[in-house]
Protein backbone atom coordinates (compact mmCIF):
# COMPACT_ATOMS: atom_id res chain seq x y z
CA UNK A 1 0.00 0.00 0.00
CA UNK A 2 1.30 3.48 -0.91
CA UNK A 3 1.63 5.76 2.13
CA UNK A 4 3.34 8.96 0.95
CA UNK A 5 3.96 10.90 -2.29
CA UNK A 6 7.69 10.07 -1.89
CA UNK A 7 6.83 6.39 -1.83
CA UNK A 8 4.41 6.74 -4.74
CA UNK A 9 6.94 8.50 -6.99
CA UNK A 10 9.82 6.17 -6.12
CA UNK A 11 7.81 3.00 -6.71
CA UNK A 12 6.01 4.24 -9.81
CA UNK A 13 9.31 5.00 -11.56
CA UNK A 14 11.74 2.41 -10.23
CA UNK A 15 9.39 -0.57 -10.29
CA UNK A 16 10.12 -0.64 -14.01
CA UNK A 17 13.41 -2.33 -15.06
CA UNK A 18 13.62 0.18 -17.90
CA UNK A 19 14.04 3.04 -15.42
CA UNK A 20 15.83 1.09 -12.66
CA UNK A 21 18.65 -0.41 -14.70
CA UNK A 22 20.78 2.69 -15.24
CA UNK A 23 20.32 3.73 -11.60
CA UNK A 24 21.47 0.30 -10.37
CA UNK A 25 24.40 0.25 -12.80
CA UNK A 26 25.50 3.68 -11.60
CA UNK A 27 25.43 3.06 -7.85
CA UNK A 28 26.88 -0.46 -7.73
CA UNK A 29 30.67 -0.90 -7.70
CA UNK A 30 31.83 -0.75 -11.32
CA UNK A 31 33.56 -4.14 -11.26
CA UNK A 32 30.39 -5.81 -9.97
CA UNK A 33 28.14 -3.98 -12.44
CA UNK A 34 30.27 -5.20 -15.37
CA UNK A 35 29.79 -8.85 -14.34
CA UNK A 36 25.98 -8.64 -14.23
CA UNK A 37 23.83 -9.76 -17.14
CA UNK A 38 21.47 -6.78 -17.16
CA UNK A 39 19.19 -8.40 -19.73
CA UNK A 40 17.98 -10.66 -16.89
CA UNK A 41 16.95 -7.80 -14.60
CA UNK A 42 13.45 -8.46 -13.24
CA UNK A 43 11.33 -7.12 -10.39
CA UNK A 44 11.02 -9.83 -7.73
CA UNK A 45 8.13 -8.20 -5.88
CA UNK A 46 7.27 -8.04 -2.20
CA UNK A 47 8.15 -5.68 0.63
CA UNK A 48 10.28 -6.52 3.67
CA UNK A 49 10.00 -3.33 5.71
CA UNK A 50 8.63 -3.27 9.26
CA UNK A 51 4.99 -2.18 9.14
CA UNK A 52 5.65 0.66 11.59
CA UNK A 53 8.36 2.11 9.31
CA UNK A 54 6.49 2.18 6.00
CA UNK A 55 5.85 5.91 6.43
CA UNK A 56 9.62 6.46 6.22
CA UNK A 57 10.93 3.77 3.89
CA UNK A 58 10.05 2.18 0.55
CA UNK A 59 11.68 -0.92 -0.91
CA UNK A 60 12.01 -2.84 -4.16
CA UNK A 61 13.66 -6.21 -4.78
CA UNK A 62 15.22 -7.05 -8.14
CA UNK A 63 16.67 -10.33 -9.36
CA UNK A 64 19.50 -10.59 -11.88
CA UNK A 65 22.17 -13.05 -13.03
CA UNK A 66 25.77 -12.63 -11.94
CA UNK A 67 27.84 -14.81 -14.29
CA UNK A 68 25.06 -17.38 -14.36
CA UNK A 69 24.28 -17.33 -10.62
CA UNK A 70 21.26 -15.61 -9.05
CA UNK A 71 21.82 -12.23 -7.42
CA UNK A 72 19.25 -10.10 -5.59
CA UNK A 73 19.47 -6.31 -5.55
CA UNK A 74 17.54 -4.85 -2.61
CA UNK A 75 16.73 -1.17 -3.14
CA UNK A 76 15.64 0.73 -0.02
CA UNK A 77 14.50 4.34 -0.37
CA UNK A 78 14.92 6.32 2.84
CA UNK A 79 12.49 9.24 2.54
CA UNK A 80 12.94 10.83 5.94
CA UNK A 81 15.07 13.92 6.48
CA UNK A 82 17.29 12.35 9.17
CA UNK A 83 19.77 9.51 8.88
CA UNK A 84 19.20 6.15 10.59
CA UNK A 85 22.49 5.48 12.37
CA UNK A 86 21.65 1.78 12.66
CA UNK A 87 20.65 1.27 9.07
CA UNK A 88 23.06 -1.69 8.77
CA UNK A 89 21.14 -3.52 11.51
CA UNK A 90 17.82 -2.74 9.86
CA UNK A 91 19.11 -3.99 6.52
CA UNK A 92 20.30 -7.24 8.08
CA UNK A 93 16.75 -7.88 9.30
CA UNK A 94 15.33 -7.20 5.84
CA UNK A 95 17.94 -9.43 4.19
CA UNK A 96 17.04 -12.29 6.53
CA UNK A 97 13.38 -11.87 5.51
CA UNK A 98 14.38 -12.08 1.86
CA UNK A 99 16.29 -15.32 2.47
CA UNK A 100 13.38 -16.70 4.49
CA UNK A 101 11.11 -16.11 1.52
CA UNK A 102 13.58 -17.83 -0.81
CA UNK A 103 13.72 -20.86 1.48
CA UNK A 104 9.94 -20.92 1.74
CA UNK A 105 9.60 -21.14 -2.03
CA UNK A 106 11.29 -24.55 -2.13
CA UNK A 107 14.59 -26.43 -1.79
CA UNK A 108 17.73 -24.59 -2.88
CA UNK A 109 21.38 -25.63 -3.03
CA UNK A 110 22.59 -22.24 -1.80
CA UNK A 111 21.16 -18.92 -0.72
CA UNK A 112 21.34 -16.12 -3.31
CA UNK A 113 23.58 -13.17 -2.60
CA UNK A 114 21.73 -10.00 -1.61
CA UNK A 115 23.26 -6.60 -2.34
CA UNK A 116 21.56 -3.89 -0.22
CA UNK A 117 21.34 -0.38 -1.70
CA UNK A 118 20.05 2.66 0.20
CA UNK A 119 18.78 5.70 -1.71
CA UNK A 120 18.71 8.74 0.57
CA UNK A 121 17.71 12.37 0.11
CA UNK A 122 18.52 13.46 3.68
CA UNK A 123 19.57 17.11 3.21
CA UNK A 124 22.81 16.84 5.23
CA UNK A 125 23.98 13.73 3.41
CA UNK A 126 24.49 10.15 4.61
CA UNK A 127 26.55 9.87 7.81
CA UNK A 128 25.64 6.45 9.24
CA UNK A 129 28.10 3.52 9.29
CA UNK A 130 27.98 1.56 6.04
CA UNK A 131 29.47 -1.67 7.39
CA UNK A 132 27.62 -3.87 9.85
CA UNK A 133 30.72 -4.54 12.00
CA UNK A 134 31.04 -0.79 12.65
CA UNK A 135 27.99 -0.98 14.92
CA UNK A 136 29.97 -2.93 17.55
CA UNK A 137 32.25 -1.47 20.21
CA UNK A 138 34.93 -4.14 19.79
CA UNK A 139 37.86 -4.03 22.22
CA UNK A 140 40.30 -5.42 19.66
CA UNK A 141 39.85 -5.45 15.93
CA UNK A 142 41.53 -8.77 15.53
CA UNK A 143 40.55 -11.42 13.01
CA UNK A 144 39.66 -13.74 15.91
CA UNK A 145 37.06 -11.32 17.32
CA UNK A 146 35.67 -10.28 13.94
CA UNK A 147 35.10 -13.90 12.96
CA UNK A 148 32.09 -13.89 15.33
CA UNK A 149 30.50 -10.79 13.76
CA UNK A 150 28.31 -10.79 10.62
CA UNK A 151 30.15 -8.78 8.01
CA UNK A 152 28.64 -6.95 5.08
CA UNK A 153 28.41 -3.44 3.71
CA UNK A 154 25.67 -1.64 1.88
CA UNK A 155 25.75 0.78 -1.03
CA UNK A 156 24.44 4.33 -0.56
CA UNK A 157 23.11 6.59 -3.29
CA UNK A 158 23.51 9.87 -1.42
CA UNK A 159 21.34 12.20 -3.49
CA UNK A 160 22.17 15.22 -1.34
CA UNK A 161 25.82 14.87 -2.39
CA UNK A 162 25.03 14.15 -6.05
CA UNK A 163 25.16 17.14 -8.40
CA UNK A 164 22.90 17.61 -11.44
CA UNK A 165 25.94 16.95 -13.62
CA UNK A 166 26.64 13.66 -11.83
CA UNK A 167 23.02 12.58 -12.22
CA UNK A 168 23.15 13.40 -15.92
CA UNK A 169 26.35 11.35 -16.29
CA UNK A 170 24.51 8.23 -15.13
CA UNK A 171 22.69 8.11 -18.49
CA UNK A 172 19.36 7.52 -16.77
CA UNK A 173 16.06 7.66 -18.60
CA UNK A 174 14.59 11.16 -18.56
CA UNK A 175 11.88 10.00 -16.15
CA UNK A 176 14.35 8.40 -13.70
CA UNK A 177 16.60 11.47 -13.74
CA UNK A 178 13.60 13.73 -13.19
CA UNK A 179 12.32 11.61 -10.30
CA UNK A 180 15.69 11.57 -8.52
CA UNK A 181 16.14 15.32 -9.08
CA UNK A 182 12.73 16.10 -7.58
CA UNK A 183 13.25 13.74 -4.65
CA UNK A 184 16.60 15.39 -3.95
CA UNK A 185 15.56 19.05 -4.23
CA UNK A 186 11.84 19.66 -3.98
CA UNK A 187 11.48 19.51 -0.20
CA UNK A 188 14.29 22.01 0.37
CA UNK A 189 14.09 24.60 -2.45
CA UNK A 190 11.38 26.81 -3.99
CA UNK A 191 9.29 24.72 -6.37
CA UNK A 192 9.63 26.88 -9.49
CA UNK A 193 13.41 27.09 -9.02
CA UNK A 194 13.62 23.30 -8.96
CA UNK A 195 11.27 22.95 -11.94
CA UNK A 196 13.32 25.39 -14.02
CA UNK A 197 16.42 23.28 -13.40
CA UNK A 198 14.71 20.21 -14.88
CA UNK A 199 12.62 21.87 -17.61
CA UNK A 200 14.43 19.93 -20.34
CA UNK A 201 13.51 16.64 -18.65
CA UNK A 202 9.83 17.64 -18.46
CA UNK A 203 9.94 18.59 -22.14
CA UNK A 204 11.55 15.25 -23.05
CA UNK A 205 8.80 13.39 -21.21
CA UNK A 206 6.15 15.54 -22.89
CA UNK A 207 7.51 14.52 -26.31
CA UNK A 208 7.96 10.85 -25.40
CA UNK A 209 5.51 7.99 -24.98
CA UNK A 210 5.80 8.05 -21.20
CA UNK A 211 2.68 6.37 -19.75
CA UNK A 212 0.13 8.76 -18.29
CA UNK A 213 0.22 7.20 -14.81
CA UNK A 214 3.97 7.91 -14.55
CA UNK A 215 3.54 11.53 -15.62
CA UNK A 216 0.75 11.77 -13.06
CA UNK A 217 2.99 10.36 -10.30
CA UNK A 218 5.59 13.05 -11.03
CA UNK A 219 3.04 15.86 -11.05
CA UNK A 220 1.29 14.60 -7.93
CA UNK A 221 4.66 14.77 -6.17
CA UNK A 222 5.27 18.31 -7.43
CA UNK A 223 1.82 19.52 -6.36
CA UNK A 224 2.09 17.81 -2.97
CA UNK A 225 5.28 19.73 -2.28
CA UNK A 226 3.91 23.06 -3.52
CA UNK A 227 2.46 25.37 -0.89
CA UNK A 228 -0.52 27.65 -1.48
CA UNK A 229 1.71 30.71 -2.00
CA UNK A 230 3.59 29.05 -4.88
CA UNK A 231 0.62 27.47 -6.63
CA UNK A 232 -0.34 30.55 -8.74
CA UNK A 233 3.16 30.37 -10.26
CA UNK A 234 3.61 26.60 -10.42
CA UNK A 235 0.31 25.75 -12.12
CA UNK A 236 0.91 28.02 -15.18
CA UNK A 237 4.50 26.71 -15.38
CA UNK A 238 3.27 23.12 -15.59
CA UNK A 239 0.55 24.08 -18.05
CA UNK A 240 3.07 25.67 -20.42
CA UNK A 241 5.07 22.44 -20.87
CA UNK A 242 2.45 20.88 -23.15
CA UNK A 243 -0.96 19.23 -23.38
CA UNK A 244 0.05 15.86 -21.91
CA UNK A 245 1.58 17.47 -18.84
CA UNK A 246 -1.29 19.94 -18.50
CA UNK A 247 -3.97 17.23 -18.64
CA UNK A 248 -2.17 15.02 -16.14
CA UNK A 249 -1.66 18.04 -13.87
CA UNK A 250 -5.42 18.64 -13.86
CA UNK A 251 -6.02 15.01 -12.94
CA UNK A 252 -3.37 15.22 -10.21
CA UNK A 253 -4.95 18.36 -8.80
CA UNK A 254 -8.28 16.55 -8.84
CA UNK A 255 -6.94 13.57 -6.94
CA UNK A 256 -5.06 15.75 -4.45
CA UNK A 257 -8.14 17.82 -3.66
CA UNK A 258 -10.45 14.83 -3.51
CA UNK A 259 -8.06 13.22 -1.02
CA UNK A 260 -7.90 16.43 1.00
CA UNK A 261 -11.68 16.79 0.92
CA UNK A 262 -12.15 13.22 2.04
CA UNK A 263 -9.69 13.71 4.90
CA UNK A 264 -11.28 16.98 5.99
CA UNK A 265 -14.69 15.35 5.83
CA UNK A 266 -13.61 12.48 8.02
CA UNK A 267 -12.07 14.84 10.56
CA UNK A 268 -15.12 17.09 10.67
CA UNK A 269 -17.37 14.06 10.85
CA UNK A 270 -15.53 12.64 13.82
CA UNK A 271 -15.66 15.97 15.63
CA UNK A 272 -19.36 16.54 14.95
CA UNK A 273 -20.09 12.95 15.80
CA UNK A 274 -18.45 13.31 19.19
CA UNK A 275 -20.33 16.50 19.96
CA UNK A 276 -23.72 15.21 18.89
CA UNK A 277 -23.02 11.89 20.51
CA UNK A 278 -22.70 13.51 23.91
CA UNK A 279 -26.10 15.19 23.49
CA UNK A 280 -28.22 12.62 21.63
CA UNK A 281 -26.45 9.31 21.89
CA UNK A 282 -22.90 8.55 20.89
CA UNK A 283 -23.54 6.03 18.15
CA UNK A 284 -26.18 8.02 16.29
CA UNK A 285 -24.21 11.23 16.60
CA UNK A 286 -21.02 9.73 15.23
CA UNK A 287 -22.85 8.29 12.22
CA UNK A 288 -24.62 11.52 11.34
CA UNK A 289 -21.50 13.55 11.95
CA UNK A 290 -19.42 11.38 9.66
CA UNK A 291 -21.99 11.58 6.88
CA UNK A 292 -22.33 15.35 7.08
CA UNK A 293 -18.59 15.80 7.36
CA UNK A 294 -17.90 13.65 4.33
CA UNK A 295 -20.53 15.53 2.32
CA UNK A 296 -19.11 18.95 3.20
CA UNK A 297 -15.56 17.80 2.64
CA UNK A 298 -16.35 16.34 -0.77
CA UNK A 299 -18.24 19.42 -1.90
CA UNK A 300 -15.54 21.87 -0.83
CA UNK A 301 -12.83 19.68 -2.32
CA UNK A 302 -14.63 19.34 -5.66
CA UNK A 303 -15.28 23.09 -5.88
CA UNK A 304 -11.61 23.82 -5.26
CA UNK A 305 -10.73 21.17 -7.82
CA UNK A 306 -12.86 22.77 -10.54
CA UNK A 307 -11.46 26.24 -9.82
CA UNK A 308 -7.89 25.01 -10.07
CA UNK A 309 -8.61 23.06 -13.24
CA UNK A 310 -10.17 26.16 -14.79
CA UNK A 311 -7.16 28.24 -13.74
CA UNK A 312 -4.76 25.70 -15.15
CA UNK A 313 -6.51 25.58 -18.53
CA UNK A 314 -7.89 29.09 -19.02
CA UNK A 315 -5.89 31.38 -16.72
CA UNK A 316 -7.42 33.83 -14.23
CA UNK A 317 -10.98 33.05 -13.15
CA UNK A 318 -13.33 35.99 -12.58
CA UNK A 319 -15.34 36.52 -9.38
CA UNK A 320 -18.65 35.67 -11.11
CA UNK A 321 -17.37 32.30 -12.34
CA UNK A 322 -15.83 31.59 -8.93
CA UNK A 323 -19.16 32.31 -7.23
CA UNK A 324 -20.99 29.91 -9.58
CA UNK A 325 -18.54 27.11 -8.77
CA UNK A 326 -18.56 27.72 -5.02
CA UNK A 327 -22.38 27.68 -4.94
CA UNK A 328 -22.73 24.50 -7.03
CA UNK A 329 -23.87 21.20 -5.60
CA UNK A 330 -21.94 17.94 -6.02
CA UNK A 331 -23.76 16.88 -9.18
CA UNK A 332 -22.98 20.17 -10.92
CA UNK A 333 -19.36 20.06 -9.77
CA UNK A 334 -19.00 16.56 -11.23
CA UNK A 335 -20.26 17.87 -14.59
CA UNK A 336 -17.86 20.82 -14.50
CA UNK A 337 -14.88 18.57 -13.68
CA UNK A 338 -15.66 16.30 -16.65
CA UNK A 339 -16.25 19.18 -19.09
CA UNK A 340 -13.08 21.08 -18.29
CA UNK A 341 -10.83 18.55 -20.04
CA UNK A 342 -12.47 19.18 -23.43
CA UNK A 343 -14.14 22.61 -23.19
CA UNK A 344 -12.83 25.59 -25.16
CA UNK A 345 -13.94 28.27 -22.67
CA UNK A 346 -14.99 28.80 -19.06
CA UNK A 347 -18.54 29.55 -20.21
CA UNK A 348 -18.69 26.18 -21.97
CA UNK A 349 -17.71 24.44 -18.71
CA UNK A 350 -20.25 26.28 -16.57
CA UNK A 351 -23.08 26.51 -19.11
Coordinates of C-alpha atoms in Angstrom, one line a residue:
X1 CA 0.0 0.0 0.0
X2 CA 1.3 3.5 -0.9
X3 CA 1.6 5.8 2.1
X4 CA 3.3 9.0 0.9
X5 CA 4.0 10.9 -2.3
X6 CA 7.7 10.1 -1.9
X7 CA 6.8 6.4 -1.8
X8 CA 4.4 6.7 -4.7
X9 CA 6.9 8.5 -7.0
X10 CA 9.8 6.2 -6.1
X11 CA 7.8 3.0 -6.7
X12 CA 6.0 4.2 -9.8
X13 CA 9.3 5.0 -11.6
X14 CA 11.7 2.4 -10.2
X15 CA 9.4 -0.6 -10.3
X16 CA 10.1 -0.6 -14.0
X17 CA 13.4 -2.3 -15.1
X18 CA 13.6 0.2 -17.9
X19 CA 14.0 3.0 -15.4
X20 CA 15.8 1.1 -12.7
X21 CA 18.7 -0.4 -14.7
X22 CA 20.8 2.7 -15.2
X23 CA 20.3 3.7 -11.6
X24 CA 21.5 0.3 -10.4
X25 CA 24.4 0.3 -12.8
X26 CA 25.5 3.7 -11.6
X27 CA 25.4 3.1 -7.8
X28 CA 26.9 -0.5 -7.7
X29 CA 30.7 -0.9 -7.7
X30 CA 31.8 -0.8 -11.3
X31 CA 33.6 -4.1 -11.3
X32 CA 30.4 -5.8 -10.0
X33 CA 28.1 -4.0 -12.4
X34 CA 30.3 -5.2 -15.4
X35 CA 29.8 -8.9 -14.3
X36 CA 26.0 -8.6 -14.2
X37 CA 23.8 -9.8 -17.1
X38 CA 21.5 -6.8 -17.2
X39 CA 19.2 -8.4 -19.7
X40 CA 18.0 -10.7 -16.9
X41 CA 16.9 -7.8 -14.6
X42 CA 13.4 -8.5 -13.2
X43 CA 11.3 -7.1 -10.4
X44 CA 11.0 -9.8 -7.7
X45 CA 8.1 -8.2 -5.9
X46 CA 7.3 -8.0 -2.2
X47 CA 8.2 -5.7 0.6
X48 CA 10.3 -6.5 3.7
X49 CA 10.0 -3.3 5.7
X50 CA 8.6 -3.3 9.3
X51 CA 5.0 -2.2 9.1
X52 CA 5.7 0.7 11.6
X53 CA 8.4 2.1 9.3
X54 CA 6.5 2.2 6.0
X55 CA 5.8 5.9 6.4
X56 CA 9.6 6.5 6.2
X57 CA 10.9 3.8 3.9
X58 CA 10.0 2.2 0.5
X59 CA 11.7 -0.9 -0.9
X60 CA 12.0 -2.8 -4.2
X61 CA 13.7 -6.2 -4.8
X62 CA 15.2 -7.0 -8.1
X63 CA 16.7 -10.3 -9.4
X64 CA 19.5 -10.6 -11.9
X65 CA 22.2 -13.0 -13.0
X66 CA 25.8 -12.6 -11.9
X67 CA 27.8 -14.8 -14.3
X68 CA 25.1 -17.4 -14.4
X69 CA 24.3 -17.3 -10.6
X70 CA 21.3 -15.6 -9.1
X71 CA 21.8 -12.2 -7.4
X72 CA 19.2 -10.1 -5.6
X73 CA 19.5 -6.3 -5.6
X74 CA 17.5 -4.8 -2.6
X75 CA 16.7 -1.2 -3.1
X76 CA 15.6 0.7 0.0
X77 CA 14.5 4.3 -0.4
X78 CA 14.9 6.3 2.8
X79 CA 12.5 9.2 2.5
X80 CA 12.9 10.8 5.9
X81 CA 15.1 13.9 6.5
X82 CA 17.3 12.4 9.2
X83 CA 19.8 9.5 8.9
X84 CA 19.2 6.2 10.6
X85 CA 22.5 5.5 12.4
X86 CA 21.6 1.8 12.7
X87 CA 20.6 1.3 9.1
X88 CA 23.1 -1.7 8.8
X89 CA 21.1 -3.5 11.5
X90 CA 17.8 -2.7 9.9
X91 CA 19.1 -4.0 6.5
X92 CA 20.3 -7.2 8.1
X93 CA 16.8 -7.9 9.3
X94 CA 15.3 -7.2 5.8
X95 CA 17.9 -9.4 4.2
X96 CA 17.0 -12.3 6.5
X97 CA 13.4 -11.9 5.5
X98 CA 14.4 -12.1 1.9
X99 CA 16.3 -15.3 2.5
X100 CA 13.4 -16.7 4.5
X101 CA 11.1 -16.1 1.5
X102 CA 13.6 -17.8 -0.8
X103 CA 13.7 -20.9 1.5
X104 CA 9.9 -20.9 1.7
X105 CA 9.6 -21.1 -2.0
X106 CA 11.3 -24.6 -2.1
X107 CA 14.6 -26.4 -1.8
X108 CA 17.7 -24.6 -2.9
X109 CA 21.4 -25.6 -3.0
X110 CA 22.6 -22.2 -1.8
X111 CA 21.2 -18.9 -0.7
X112 CA 21.3 -16.1 -3.3
X113 CA 23.6 -13.2 -2.6
X114 CA 21.7 -10.0 -1.6
X115 CA 23.3 -6.6 -2.3
X116 CA 21.6 -3.9 -0.2
X117 CA 21.3 -0.4 -1.7
X118 CA 20.1 2.7 0.2
X119 CA 18.8 5.7 -1.7
X120 CA 18.7 8.7 0.6
X121 CA 17.7 12.4 0.1
X122 CA 18.5 13.5 3.7
X123 CA 19.6 17.1 3.2
X124 CA 22.8 16.8 5.2
X125 CA 24.0 13.7 3.4
X126 CA 24.5 10.2 4.6
X127 CA 26.6 9.9 7.8
X128 CA 25.6 6.4 9.2
X129 CA 28.1 3.5 9.3
X130 CA 28.0 1.6 6.0
X131 CA 29.5 -1.7 7.4
X132 CA 27.6 -3.9 9.9
X133 CA 30.7 -4.5 12.0
X134 CA 31.0 -0.8 12.7
X135 CA 28.0 -1.0 14.9
X136 CA 30.0 -2.9 17.5
X137 CA 32.3 -1.5 20.2
X138 CA 34.9 -4.1 19.8
X139 CA 37.9 -4.0 22.2
X140 CA 40.3 -5.4 19.7
X141 CA 39.9 -5.4 15.9
X142 CA 41.5 -8.8 15.5
X143 CA 40.6 -11.4 13.0
X144 CA 39.7 -13.7 15.9
X145 CA 37.1 -11.3 17.3
X146 CA 35.7 -10.3 13.9
X147 CA 35.1 -13.9 13.0
X148 CA 32.1 -13.9 15.3
X149 CA 30.5 -10.8 13.8
X150 CA 28.3 -10.8 10.6
X151 CA 30.2 -8.8 8.0
X152 CA 28.6 -7.0 5.1
X153 CA 28.4 -3.4 3.7
X154 CA 25.7 -1.6 1.9
X155 CA 25.8 0.8 -1.0
X156 CA 24.4 4.3 -0.6
X157 CA 23.1 6.6 -3.3
X158 CA 23.5 9.9 -1.4
X159 CA 21.3 12.2 -3.5
X160 CA 22.2 15.2 -1.3
X161 CA 25.8 14.9 -2.4
X162 CA 25.0 14.2 -6.0
X163 CA 25.2 17.1 -8.4
X164 CA 22.9 17.6 -11.4
X165 CA 25.9 16.9 -13.6
X166 CA 26.6 13.7 -11.8
X167 CA 23.0 12.6 -12.2
X168 CA 23.2 13.4 -15.9
X169 CA 26.3 11.4 -16.3
X170 CA 24.5 8.2 -15.1
X171 CA 22.7 8.1 -18.5
X172 CA 19.4 7.5 -16.8
X173 CA 16.1 7.7 -18.6
X174 CA 14.6 11.2 -18.6
X175 CA 11.9 10.0 -16.2
X176 CA 14.3 8.4 -13.7
X177 CA 16.6 11.5 -13.7
X178 CA 13.6 13.7 -13.2
X179 CA 12.3 11.6 -10.3
X180 CA 15.7 11.6 -8.5
X181 CA 16.1 15.3 -9.1
X182 CA 12.7 16.1 -7.6
X183 CA 13.3 13.7 -4.6
X184 CA 16.6 15.4 -4.0
X185 CA 15.6 19.0 -4.2
X186 CA 11.8 19.7 -4.0
X187 CA 11.5 19.5 -0.2
X188 CA 14.3 22.0 0.4
X189 CA 14.1 24.6 -2.4
X190 CA 11.4 26.8 -4.0
X191 CA 9.3 24.7 -6.4
X192 CA 9.6 26.9 -9.5
X193 CA 13.4 27.1 -9.0
X194 CA 13.6 23.3 -9.0
X195 CA 11.3 23.0 -11.9
X196 CA 13.3 25.4 -14.0
X197 CA 16.4 23.3 -13.4
X198 CA 14.7 20.2 -14.9
X199 CA 12.6 21.9 -17.6
X200 CA 14.4 19.9 -20.3
X201 CA 13.5 16.6 -18.6
X202 CA 9.8 17.6 -18.5
X203 CA 9.9 18.6 -22.1
X204 CA 11.6 15.2 -23.0
X205 CA 8.8 13.4 -21.2
X206 CA 6.2 15.5 -22.9
X207 CA 7.5 14.5 -26.3
X208 CA 8.0 10.9 -25.4
X209 CA 5.5 8.0 -25.0
X210 CA 5.8 8.0 -21.2
X211 CA 2.7 6.4 -19.7
X212 CA 0.1 8.8 -18.3
X213 CA 0.2 7.2 -14.8
X214 CA 4.0 7.9 -14.6
X215 CA 3.5 11.5 -15.6
X216 CA 0.7 11.8 -13.1
X217 CA 3.0 10.4 -10.3
X218 CA 5.6 13.1 -11.0
X219 CA 3.0 15.9 -11.1
X220 CA 1.3 14.6 -7.9
X221 CA 4.7 14.8 -6.2
X222 CA 5.3 18.3 -7.4
X223 CA 1.8 19.5 -6.4
X224 CA 2.1 17.8 -3.0
X225 CA 5.3 19.7 -2.3
X226 CA 3.9 23.1 -3.5
X227 CA 2.5 25.4 -0.9
X228 CA -0.5 27.7 -1.5
X229 CA 1.7 30.7 -2.0
X230 CA 3.6 29.1 -4.9
X231 CA 0.6 27.5 -6.6
X232 CA -0.3 30.5 -8.7
X233 CA 3.2 30.4 -10.3
X234 CA 3.6 26.6 -10.4
X235 CA 0.3 25.7 -12.1
X236 CA 0.9 28.0 -15.2
X237 CA 4.5 26.7 -15.4
X238 CA 3.3 23.1 -15.6
X239 CA 0.5 24.1 -18.0
X240 CA 3.1 25.7 -20.4
X241 CA 5.1 22.4 -20.9
X242 CA 2.5 20.9 -23.1
X243 CA -1.0 19.2 -23.4
X244 CA 0.1 15.9 -21.9
X245 CA 1.6 17.5 -18.8
X246 CA -1.3 19.9 -18.5
X247 CA -4.0 17.2 -18.6
X248 CA -2.2 15.0 -16.1
X249 CA -1.7 18.0 -13.9
X250 CA -5.4 18.6 -13.9
X251 CA -6.0 15.0 -12.9
X252 CA -3.4 15.2 -10.2
X253 CA -5.0 18.4 -8.8
X254 CA -8.3 16.6 -8.8
X255 CA -6.9 13.6 -6.9
X256 CA -5.1 15.7 -4.4
X257 CA -8.1 17.8 -3.7
X258 CA -10.5 14.8 -3.5
X259 CA -8.1 13.2 -1.0
X260 CA -7.9 16.4 1.0
X261 CA -11.7 16.8 0.9
X262 CA -12.1 13.2 2.0
X263 CA -9.7 13.7 4.9
X264 CA -11.3 17.0 6.0
X265 CA -14.7 15.4 5.8
X266 CA -13.6 12.5 8.0
X267 CA -12.1 14.8 10.6
X268 CA -15.1 17.1 10.7
X269 CA -17.4 14.1 10.9
X270 CA -15.5 12.6 13.8
X271 CA -15.7 16.0 15.6
X272 CA -19.4 16.5 15.0
X273 CA -20.1 12.9 15.8
X274 CA -18.4 13.3 19.2
X275 CA -20.3 16.5 20.0
X276 CA -23.7 15.2 18.9
X277 CA -23.0 11.9 20.5
X278 CA -22.7 13.5 23.9
X279 CA -26.1 15.2 23.5
X280 CA -28.2 12.6 21.6
X281 CA -26.4 9.3 21.9
X282 CA -22.9 8.5 20.9
X283 CA -23.5 6.0 18.2
X284 CA -26.2 8.0 16.3
X285 CA -24.2 11.2 16.6
X286 CA -21.0 9.7 15.2
X287 CA -22.8 8.3 12.2
X288 CA -24.6 11.5 11.3
X289 CA -21.5 13.5 11.9
X290 CA -19.4 11.4 9.7
X291 CA -22.0 11.6 6.9
X292 CA -22.3 15.3 7.1
X293 CA -18.6 15.8 7.4
X294 CA -17.9 13.6 4.3
X295 CA -20.5 15.5 2.3
X296 CA -19.1 18.9 3.2
X297 CA -15.6 17.8 2.6
X298 CA -16.4 16.3 -0.8
X299 CA -18.2 19.4 -1.9
X300 CA -15.5 21.9 -0.8
X301 CA -12.8 19.7 -2.3
X302 CA -14.6 19.3 -5.7
X303 CA -15.3 23.1 -5.9
X304 CA -11.6 23.8 -5.3
X305 CA -10.7 21.2 -7.8
X306 CA -12.9 22.8 -10.5
X307 CA -11.5 26.2 -9.8
X308 CA -7.9 25.0 -10.1
X309 CA -8.6 23.1 -13.2
X310 CA -10.2 26.2 -14.8
X311 CA -7.2 28.2 -13.7
X312 CA -4.8 25.7 -15.2
X313 CA -6.5 25.6 -18.5
X314 CA -7.9 29.1 -19.0
X315 CA -5.9 31.4 -16.7
X316 CA -7.4 33.8 -14.2
X317 CA -11.0 33.0 -13.1
X318 CA -13.3 36.0 -12.6
X319 CA -15.3 36.5 -9.4
X320 CA -18.6 35.7 -11.1
X321 CA -17.4 32.3 -12.3
X322 CA -15.8 31.6 -8.9
X323 CA -19.2 32.3 -7.2
X324 CA -21.0 29.9 -9.6
X325 CA -18.5 27.1 -8.8
X326 CA -18.6 27.7 -5.0
X327 CA -22.4 27.7 -4.9
X328 CA -22.7 24.5 -7.0
X329 CA -23.9 21.2 -5.6
X330 CA -21.9 17.9 -6.0
X331 CA -23.8 16.9 -9.2
X332 CA -23.0 20.2 -10.9
X333 CA -19.4 20.1 -9.8
X334 CA -19.0 16.6 -11.2
X335 CA -20.3 17.9 -14.6
X336 CA -17.9 20.8 -14.5
X337 CA -14.9 18.6 -13.7
X338 CA -15.7 16.3 -16.6
X339 CA -16.2 19.2 -19.1
X340 CA -13.1 21.1 -18.3
X341 CA -10.8 18.5 -20.0
X342 CA -12.5 19.2 -23.4
X343 CA -14.1 22.6 -23.2
X344 CA -12.8 25.6 -25.2
X345 CA -13.9 28.3 -22.7
X346 CA -15.0 28.8 -19.1
X347 CA -18.5 29.6 -20.2
X348 CA -18.7 26.2 -22.0
X349 CA -17.7 24.4 -18.7
X350 CA -20.2 26.3 -16.6
X351 CA -23.1 26.5 -19.1

